mmCIF file of C-alpha atoms in Angstrom:
data_model
loop_
_atom_site.group_PDB
_atom_site.id
_atom_site.type_symbol
_atom_site.label_atom_id
_atom_site.label_comp_id
_atom_site.label_asym_id
_atom_site.label_seq_id
_atom_site.Cartn_x
_atom_site.Cartn_y
_atom_site.Cartn_z
ATOM 1 C CA UNK L 2 65.320 62.975 170.494
ATOM 2 C CA UNK L 3 66.603 61.493 167.223
ATOM 3 C CA UNK L 4 70.415 60.892 167.144
ATOM 4 C CA UNK L 5 71.097 62.047 163.547
ATOM 5 C CA UNK L 6 69.245 64.465 161.284
ATOM 6 C CA UNK L 7 69.523 64.029 157.530
ATOM 7 C CA UNK L 8 68.990 67.451 155.618
ATOM 8 C CA UNK L 9 67.719 67.219 152.046
ATOM 9 C CA UNK L 10 67.552 70.622 150.254
ATOM 10 C CA UNK L 11 64.983 70.006 147.648
ATOM 11 C CA UNK L 12 64.436 71.766 144.384
ATOM 12 C CA UNK L 13 63.029 70.183 141.178
ATOM 13 C CA UNK L 14 64.182 66.685 141.707
ATOM 14 C CA UNK L 15 61.019 64.707 141.264
ATOM 15 C CA UNK L 16 62.752 61.955 139.264
ATOM 16 C CA UNK L 17 65.190 61.184 141.989
ATOM 17 C CA UNK L 18 63.757 62.127 145.493
ATOM 18 C CA UNK L 19 61.805 58.913 145.976
ATOM 19 C CA UNK L 20 65.050 56.951 145.711
ATOM 20 C CA UNK L 21 66.729 59.322 148.224
ATOM 21 C CA UNK L 22 63.834 59.147 150.656
ATOM 22 C CA UNK L 23 63.753 55.396 150.459
ATOM 23 C CA UNK L 24 67.452 55.314 151.257
ATOM 24 C CA UNK L 25 66.761 57.417 154.319
ATOM 25 C CA UNK L 26 63.654 55.604 155.660
ATOM 26 C CA UNK L 27 65.108 52.189 155.177
ATOM 27 C CA UNK L 28 68.388 52.966 157.230
ATOM 28 C CA UNK L 29 69.247 50.083 159.434
ATOM 29 C CA UNK L 30 69.630 52.741 162.222
ATOM 30 C CA UNK L 31 66.070 53.938 162.924
ATOM 31 C CA UNK L 32 66.720 56.785 165.371
ATOM 32 C CA UNK L 33 66.942 59.487 162.785
ATOM 33 C CA UNK L 34 64.842 62.340 161.355
ATOM 34 C CA UNK L 35 64.663 63.339 157.754
ATOM 35 C CA UNK L 36 64.239 66.973 156.934
ATOM 36 C CA UNK L 37 63.174 67.873 153.460
ATOM 37 C CA UNK L 38 63.575 71.610 152.802
ATOM 38 C CA UNK L 39 61.209 72.892 150.023
ATOM 39 C CA UNK L 40 63.153 75.384 148.048
ATOM 40 C CA UNK L 41 60.129 76.456 145.958
ATOM 41 C CA UNK L 42 60.709 74.393 142.762
ATOM 42 C CA UNK L 43 57.931 73.799 140.118
ATOM 43 C CA UNK L 44 57.721 70.130 139.869
ATOM 44 C CA UNK L 45 56.221 67.399 142.024
ATOM 45 C CA UNK L 46 59.294 66.902 144.423
ATOM 46 C CA UNK L 47 57.492 68.075 147.522
ATOM 47 C CA UNK L 48 54.167 66.241 146.701
ATOM 48 C CA UNK L 49 56.251 63.031 146.657
ATOM 49 C CA UNK L 50 57.846 64.031 149.947
ATOM 50 C CA UNK L 51 54.540 64.798 151.504
ATOM 51 C CA UNK L 52 53.302 61.310 150.765
ATOM 52 C CA UNK L 53 56.313 59.820 152.570
ATOM 53 C CA UNK L 54 55.654 62.206 155.511
ATOM 54 C CA UNK L 55 52.271 60.760 155.916
ATOM 55 C CA UNK L 56 53.428 57.375 156.264
ATOM 56 C CA UNK L 57 56.622 58.028 158.297
ATOM 57 C CA UNK L 58 56.676 60.776 161.120
ATOM 58 C CA UNK L 59 60.400 60.951 160.884
ATOM 59 C CA UNK L 60 59.954 62.671 157.661
ATOM 60 C CA UNK L 61 59.541 66.536 158.213
ATOM 61 C CA UNK L 62 59.046 69.295 155.434
ATOM 62 C CA UNK L 63 60.275 72.790 155.913
ATOM 63 C CA UNK L 64 59.041 75.433 153.425
ATOM 64 C CA UNK L 65 61.097 78.320 152.320
ATOM 65 C CA UNK L 66 59.150 81.405 151.384
ATOM 66 C CA UNK L 67 61.252 81.861 148.146
ATOM 67 C CA UNK L 68 63.997 80.016 146.316
ATOM 68 C CA UNK L 69 67.190 80.544 148.335
ATOM 69 C CA UNK L 70 69.550 77.937 146.834
ATOM 70 C CA UNK L 71 71.260 74.898 148.411
ATOM 71 C CA UNK L 72 73.573 76.604 150.883
ATOM 72 C CA UNK L 73 70.837 78.609 152.525
ATOM 73 C CA UNK L 74 68.286 75.626 152.408
ATOM 74 C CA UNK L 75 70.848 73.414 154.145
ATOM 75 C CA UNK L 76 71.253 75.940 156.827
ATOM 76 C CA UNK L 77 67.421 76.330 157.305
ATOM 77 C CA UNK L 78 67.235 72.617 157.583
ATOM 78 C CA UNK L 79 69.771 72.569 160.361
ATOM 79 C CA UNK L 80 67.888 75.254 162.369
ATOM 80 C CA UNK L 81 64.820 73.026 162.163
ATOM 81 C CA UNK L 82 66.676 69.840 163.278
ATOM 82 C CA UNK L 83 66.432 68.210 166.528
ATOM 83 C CA UNK L 84 69.482 65.855 166.612
ATOM 84 C CA UNK L 85 73.057 66.453 168.061
ATOM 85 C CA UNK L 86 74.533 65.281 164.721
ATOM 86 C CA UNK L 87 73.676 66.236 161.027
ATOM 87 C CA UNK L 88 74.474 64.860 157.589
ATOM 88 C CA UNK L 89 73.411 66.067 154.208
ATOM 89 C CA UNK L 90 71.833 64.240 151.353
ATOM 90 C CA UNK L 91 71.222 65.882 147.961
ATOM 91 C CA UNK L 92 67.878 64.363 146.855
ATOM 92 C CA UNK L 93 69.356 63.225 143.458
ATOM 93 C CA UNK L 94 71.765 61.088 145.378
ATOM 94 C CA UNK L 95 71.314 58.249 147.847
ATOM 95 C CA UNK L 96 72.800 56.773 151.155
ATOM 96 C CA UNK L 97 73.760 53.168 151.614
ATOM 97 C CA UNK L 98 71.349 51.573 154.003
ATOM 98 C CA UNK L 99 73.990 51.260 156.749
ATOM 99 C CA UNK L 100 75.283 54.691 156.455
ATOM 100 C CA UNK L 101 73.759 56.021 159.769
ATOM 101 C CA UNK L 102 74.530 52.953 161.711
ATOM 102 C CA UNK L 103 78.101 52.895 160.611
ATOM 103 C CA UNK L 104 78.380 56.793 161.230
ATOM 104 C CA UNK L 105 76.862 56.505 164.665
ATOM 105 C CA UNK L 106 79.222 53.624 165.806
ATOM 106 C CA UNK L 107 82.165 55.927 164.960
ATOM 107 C CA UNK L 108 80.452 58.892 166.717
ATOM 108 C CA UNK L 109 80.580 56.908 169.970
ATOM 109 C CA UNK L 110 84.252 57.624 170.150
ATOM 110 C CA UNK L 111 83.318 61.369 170.553
ATOM 111 C CA UNK L 112 84.556 62.707 167.212
ATOM 112 C CA UNK L 113 83.875 66.176 165.930
ATOM 113 C CA UNK L 114 83.808 64.936 162.377
ATOM 114 C CA UNK L 115 83.129 61.681 160.455
ATOM 115 C CA UNK L 116 84.409 61.552 156.979
ATOM 116 C CA UNK L 117 83.429 58.507 154.939
ATOM 117 C CA UNK L 118 84.146 57.171 151.479
ATOM 118 C CA UNK L 119 81.696 57.655 148.635
ATOM 119 C CA UNK L 120 80.874 56.149 145.122
ATOM 120 C CA UNK L 121 80.229 58.260 142.069
ATOM 121 C CA UNK L 122 77.658 56.964 139.613
ATOM 122 C CA UNK L 123 78.740 57.570 136.008
ATOM 123 C CA UNK L 124 76.585 58.336 133.021
ATOM 124 C CA UNK L 125 77.018 54.734 131.768
ATOM 125 C CA UNK L 126 75.817 53.336 135.066
ATOM 126 C CA UNK L 127 79.166 52.386 136.442
ATOM 127 C CA UNK L 128 80.466 53.381 139.826
ATOM 128 C CA UNK L 129 83.763 54.864 140.890
ATOM 129 C CA UNK L 130 84.803 54.251 144.565
ATOM 130 C CA UNK L 131 86.827 57.007 146.215
ATOM 131 C CA UNK L 132 88.862 55.117 148.801
ATOM 132 C CA UNK L 133 91.165 55.986 151.513
ATOM 133 C CA UNK L 134 94.269 53.949 152.124
ATOM 134 C CA UNK L 135 93.131 52.597 155.438
ATOM 135 C CA UNK L 136 89.964 51.321 156.877
ATOM 136 C CA UNK L 137 89.839 53.702 159.879
ATOM 137 C CA UNK L 138 92.051 56.657 160.744
ATOM 138 C CA UNK L 139 91.387 58.574 163.978
ATOM 139 C CA UNK L 140 93.239 61.902 163.583
ATOM 140 C CA UNK L 141 93.473 65.345 165.265
ATOM 141 C CA UNK L 142 93.218 68.421 162.881
ATOM 142 C CA UNK L 143 96.898 68.630 162.132
ATOM 143 C CA UNK L 144 97.164 64.927 161.217
ATOM 144 C CA UNK L 145 94.028 65.439 158.929
ATOM 145 C CA UNK L 146 95.528 68.420 157.238
ATOM 146 C CA UNK L 147 98.768 66.483 156.696
ATOM 147 C CA UNK L 148 96.811 63.560 155.151
ATOM 148 C CA UNK L 149 95.008 65.985 152.661
ATOM 149 C CA UNK L 150 98.133 67.879 151.770
ATOM 150 C CA UNK L 151 100.204 64.770 151.325
ATOM 151 C CA UNK L 152 97.607 62.994 149.188
ATOM 152 C CA UNK L 153 96.339 66.305 147.647
ATOM 153 C CA UNK L 154 92.993 64.509 147.906
ATOM 154 C CA UNK L 155 90.336 67.209 147.703
ATOM 155 C CA UNK L 156 87.728 64.577 146.872
ATOM 156 C CA UNK L 157 87.919 63.864 150.628
ATOM 157 C CA UNK L 158 87.863 67.287 151.960
ATOM 158 C CA UNK L 159 85.631 69.338 149.566
ATOM 159 C CA UNK L 160 82.163 67.694 149.670
ATOM 160 C CA UNK L 161 79.683 68.149 152.470
ATOM 161 C CA UNK L 162 77.787 64.974 151.643
ATOM 162 C CA UNK L 163 80.381 62.446 152.769
ATOM 163 C CA UNK L 164 80.518 63.688 156.428
ATOM 164 C CA UNK L 165 78.628 63.654 159.721
ATOM 165 C CA UNK L 166 78.906 66.964 161.804
ATOM 166 C CA UNK L 167 78.245 68.005 165.358
ATOM 167 C CA UNK L 168 75.160 70.353 165.084
ATOM 168 C CA UNK L 169 76.290 72.867 167.740
ATOM 169 C CA UNK L 170 79.757 73.038 166.329
ATOM 170 C CA UNK L 171 78.373 73.590 162.883
ATOM 171 C CA UNK L 172 76.097 76.292 164.014
ATOM 172 C CA UNK L 173 78.860 78.002 165.863
ATOM 173 C CA UNK L 174 81.308 77.723 162.911
ATOM 174 C CA UNK L 175 79.022 79.052 160.368
ATOM 175 C CA UNK L 176 76.987 81.503 162.541
ATOM 176 C CA UNK L 177 77.329 84.468 160.480
ATOM 177 C CA UNK L 178 75.671 82.649 157.481
ATOM 178 C CA UNK L 179 72.729 81.657 159.449
ATOM 179 C CA UNK L 180 71.834 85.321 159.925
ATOM 180 C CA UNK L 181 72.323 86.108 156.275
ATOM 181 C CA UNK L 182 70.959 83.570 153.704
ATOM 182 C CA UNK L 183 73.583 84.134 151.183
ATOM 183 C CA UNK L 184 72.753 82.406 147.878
ATOM 184 C CA UNK L 185 75.680 80.184 146.699
ATOM 185 C CA UNK L 186 75.318 77.437 144.119
ATOM 186 C CA UNK L 187 79.046 76.590 143.573
ATOM 187 C CA UNK L 188 81.816 75.816 146.225
ATOM 188 C CA UNK L 189 79.339 76.093 149.220
ATOM 189 C CA UNK L 190 80.603 72.861 150.552
ATOM 190 C CA UNK L 191 84.167 74.016 150.571
ATOM 191 C CA UNK L 192 83.324 77.182 152.426
ATOM 192 C CA UNK L 193 81.323 75.229 155.100
ATOM 193 C CA UNK L 194 84.091 72.789 155.540
ATOM 194 C CA UNK L 195 86.769 75.338 155.954
ATOM 195 C CA UNK L 196 84.855 77.142 158.566
ATOM 196 C CA UNK L 197 83.901 73.969 160.401
ATOM 197 C CA UNK L 198 87.424 72.504 160.229
ATOM 198 C CA UNK L 199 88.949 75.469 161.850
ATOM 199 C CA UNK L 200 86.981 74.670 165.001
ATOM 200 C CA UNK L 201 87.550 70.879 164.840
ATOM 201 C CA UNK L 202 89.747 68.673 167.030
ATOM 202 C CA UNK L 203 88.936 65.039 166.531
ATOM 203 C CA UNK L 204 88.208 63.470 163.141
ATOM 204 C CA UNK L 205 87.595 59.926 161.992
ATOM 205 C CA UNK L 206 88.156 58.806 158.380
ATOM 206 C CA UNK L 207 86.528 55.479 157.291
ATOM 207 C CA UNK L 208 86.878 53.957 153.911
ATOM 208 C CA UNK L 209 83.365 52.519 154.262
ATOM 209 C CA UNK L 210 81.469 53.783 151.016
ATOM 210 C CA UNK L 211 78.318 55.135 152.583
ATOM 211 C CA UNK L 212 77.102 57.703 150.060
ATOM 212 C CA UNK L 213 76.439 57.451 146.294
ATOM 213 C CA UNK L 214 76.733 60.722 144.222
ATOM 214 C CA UNK L 215 74.445 59.822 141.417
ATOM 215 C CA UNK L 216 74.625 60.993 137.828
ATOM 216 C CA UNK L 217 72.174 63.787 137.117
ATOM 217 C CA UNK L 218 72.202 65.349 133.602
ATOM 218 C CA UNK L 219 70.574 68.535 134.902
ATOM 219 C CA UNK L 220 73.163 69.069 137.685
ATOM 220 C CA UNK L 221 74.863 72.533 137.679
ATOM 221 C CA UNK L 222 78.256 70.927 137.210
ATOM 222 C CA UNK L 223 77.005 69.452 133.896
ATOM 223 C CA UNK L 224 74.779 72.181 132.489
ATOM 224 C CA UNK L 225 77.663 73.763 130.544
ATOM 225 C CA UNK L 226 75.516 75.332 127.855
ATOM 226 C CA UNK L 227 73.917 77.728 130.211
ATOM 227 C CA UNK L 228 76.405 80.637 130.092
ATOM 228 C CA UNK L 229 74.721 82.764 132.804
ATOM 229 C CA UNK L 230 74.802 79.800 135.119
ATOM 230 C CA UNK L 231 78.512 79.371 134.516
ATOM 231 C CA UNK L 232 79.106 82.974 135.069
ATOM 232 C CA UNK L 233 77.200 82.778 138.328
ATOM 233 C CA UNK L 234 79.324 79.748 139.266
ATOM 234 C CA UNK L 235 82.513 81.730 138.637
ATOM 235 C CA UNK L 236 81.074 84.686 140.781
ATOM 236 C CA UNK L 237 80.359 82.075 143.591
ATOM 237 C CA UNK L 238 84.012 80.686 143.357
ATOM 238 C CA UNK L 239 85.260 84.263 143.678
ATOM 239 C CA UNK L 240 83.115 84.977 146.678
ATOM 240 C CA UNK L 241 84.118 81.762 148.424
ATOM 241 C CA UNK L 242 87.780 82.387 147.807
ATOM 242 C CA UNK L 243 87.572 85.796 149.339
ATOM 243 C CA UNK L 244 85.652 84.498 152.394
ATOM 244 C CA UNK L 245 88.304 81.741 153.042
ATOM 245 C CA UNK L 246 91.122 84.253 152.482
ATOM 246 C CA UNK L 247 89.483 86.655 155.019
ATOM 247 C CA UNK L 248 88.928 84.291 157.787
ATOM 248 C CA UNK L 249 92.105 82.304 157.400
ATOM 249 C CA UNK L 250 94.100 85.542 158.050
ATOM 250 C CA UNK L 251 93.564 85.053 161.646
ATOM 251 C CA UNK L 252 94.877 81.468 161.834
ATOM 252 C CA UNK L 253 98.354 80.507 162.788
ATOM 253 C CA UNK L 254 100.700 79.096 160.142
ATOM 254 C CA UNK L 255 99.846 75.484 160.920
ATOM 255 C CA UNK L 256 96.568 75.961 159.286
ATOM 256 C CA UNK L 257 97.081 79.129 157.074
ATOM 257 C CA UNK L 258 98.939 77.410 154.367
ATOM 258 C CA UNK L 259 96.383 74.598 154.050
ATOM 259 C CA UNK L 260 93.576 77.003 153.499
ATOM 260 C CA UNK L 261 95.763 78.907 150.877
ATOM 261 C CA UNK L 262 95.978 75.555 149.179
ATOM 262 C CA UNK L 263 92.227 75.221 149.201
ATOM 263 C CA UNK L 264 91.997 78.708 147.640
ATOM 264 C CA UNK L 265 94.372 77.743 144.908
ATOM 265 C CA UNK L 266 92.294 74.669 144.134
ATOM 266 C CA UNK L 267 89.189 76.827 143.785
ATOM 267 C CA UNK L 268 91.038 79.391 141.649
ATOM 268 C CA UNK L 269 92.070 76.522 139.185
ATOM 269 C CA UNK L 270 88.464 75.452 138.891
ATOM 270 C CA UNK L 271 87.426 79.142 138.197
ATOM 271 C CA UNK L 272 90.005 79.521 135.542
ATOM 272 C CA UNK L 273 88.980 76.117 133.929
ATOM 273 C CA UNK L 274 85.347 77.278 133.709
ATOM 274 C CA UNK L 275 86.206 80.672 132.172
ATOM 275 C CA UNK L 276 88.719 78.922 129.672
ATOM 276 C CA UNK L 277 86.275 76.289 128.606
ATOM 277 C CA UNK L 278 82.971 78.030 128.513
ATOM 278 C CA UNK L 279 83.201 81.704 128.783
ATOM 279 C CA UNK L 280 85.968 82.884 126.344
ATOM 280 C CA UNK L 281 86.860 82.162 122.847
ATOM 281 C CA UNK L 282 89.469 84.847 122.347
ATOM 282 C CA UNK L 283 92.952 83.287 121.681
ATOM 283 C CA UNK L 284 94.937 85.874 123.787
ATOM 284 C CA UNK L 285 92.577 85.617 126.754
ATOM 285 C CA UNK L 286 92.763 81.870 126.628
ATOM 286 C CA UNK L 287 96.618 82.176 126.531
ATOM 287 C CA UNK L 288 96.576 84.390 129.482
ATOM 288 C CA UNK L 289 94.461 81.929 131.392
ATOM 289 C CA UNK L 290 96.839 79.135 130.645
ATOM 290 C CA UNK L 291 99.759 81.284 132.032
ATOM 291 C CA UNK L 292 97.597 82.173 135.073
ATOM 292 C CA UNK L 293 96.752 78.617 135.771
ATOM 293 C CA UNK L 294 100.509 77.572 135.596
ATOM 294 C CA UNK L 295 101.335 80.298 138.004
ATOM 295 C CA UNK L 296 98.578 79.083 140.477
ATOM 296 C CA UNK L 297 99.908 75.658 140.142
ATOM 297 C CA UNK L 298 103.410 76.907 141.004
ATOM 298 C CA UNK L 299 101.870 78.665 144.105
ATOM 299 C CA UNK L 300 100.244 75.371 145.027
ATOM 300 C CA UNK L 301 103.464 73.521 145.008
ATOM 301 C CA UNK L 302 104.982 76.182 147.336
ATOM 302 C CA UNK L 303 102.014 76.018 149.668
ATOM 303 C CA UNK L 304 102.189 72.201 149.780
ATOM 304 C CA UNK L 305 105.932 72.322 150.660
ATOM 305 C CA UNK L 306 105.497 74.935 153.351
ATOM 306 C CA UNK L 307 102.461 72.963 154.885
ATOM 307 C CA UNK L 308 104.392 69.591 154.768
ATOM 308 C CA UNK L 309 107.400 71.334 156.400
ATOM 309 C CA UNK L 310 105.398 72.930 159.141
ATOM 310 C CA UNK L 311 103.342 69.671 159.901
ATOM 311 C CA UNK L 312 106.613 67.587 160.001
ATOM 312 C CA UNK L 313 108.070 69.945 162.498
ATOM 313 C CA UNK L 314 105.001 69.105 164.695
ATOM 314 C CA UNK L 315 105.938 65.363 164.142
ATOM 315 C CA UNK L 316 102.558 64.857 162.421
ATOM 316 C CA UNK L 317 103.711 62.729 159.440
ATOM 317 C CA UNK L 318 105.226 60.030 161.707
ATOM 318 C CA UNK L 319 101.862 59.374 163.280
ATOM 319 C CA UNK L 320 100.065 58.278 160.049
#
């Protein structure tokens, strides 16, 4: 049985998928499987993947009956995986060749979650390195929350691609979404991480940069001229906000304020999309500015409350 499954939800990425697959196949840690989920695109992405599958039996292709989107495709990939640990790779990005080896070394310490550093490739070809302050931090959940709140670093928390998860814990945390293949194209990472984090005990942060988030001019976050796509993104943000608000109601205050902070962050992203791309009316823009300021004020309140609660638990002194 392979130790780590790498899930690649694949839709119209023929210009990039070969680089992504090469970064998987050439991992220094060989005991992996590579699951490509065909989300019914209309280019040659899957044909390229098939050629790799012929040469390497670790490459497996799963076929969706119809286009379901990234969130559902990832979940389908997990259901077809055979490893105790899972990680995700968008096929327009790539892994450092030691990603699985470095991650597995940290998993030997029986962690529920590995969070690693990553690089972002800019349009000009340059790289931005998102670094933590220390090489390794072994944290419990409260310590991790304090770290995020103190640094207000959602670039660590939000993405799904800079993490290694326990498969069984992931399945249990998101079980309702495996029964209903909800289509989400924006903030699906945040939803998955919130649900998973609520069941997590032991976390390791390492500042090793193991993933490269590559520039793709066709990415949903860059296709700003497609008004309907932006509207869909806003609808997704509203949906994710509601889902997180609903499940966080059952959490104690140690965690509740953190998830309210996550919701505020999503709300600001939603307001910014509407302001920049969906309205030209002066009064509506003014109201959005006021609303954004109010959310910022609310964020400051939740940050203070979260810090105070976590300090009461003597969390801050341990970092």
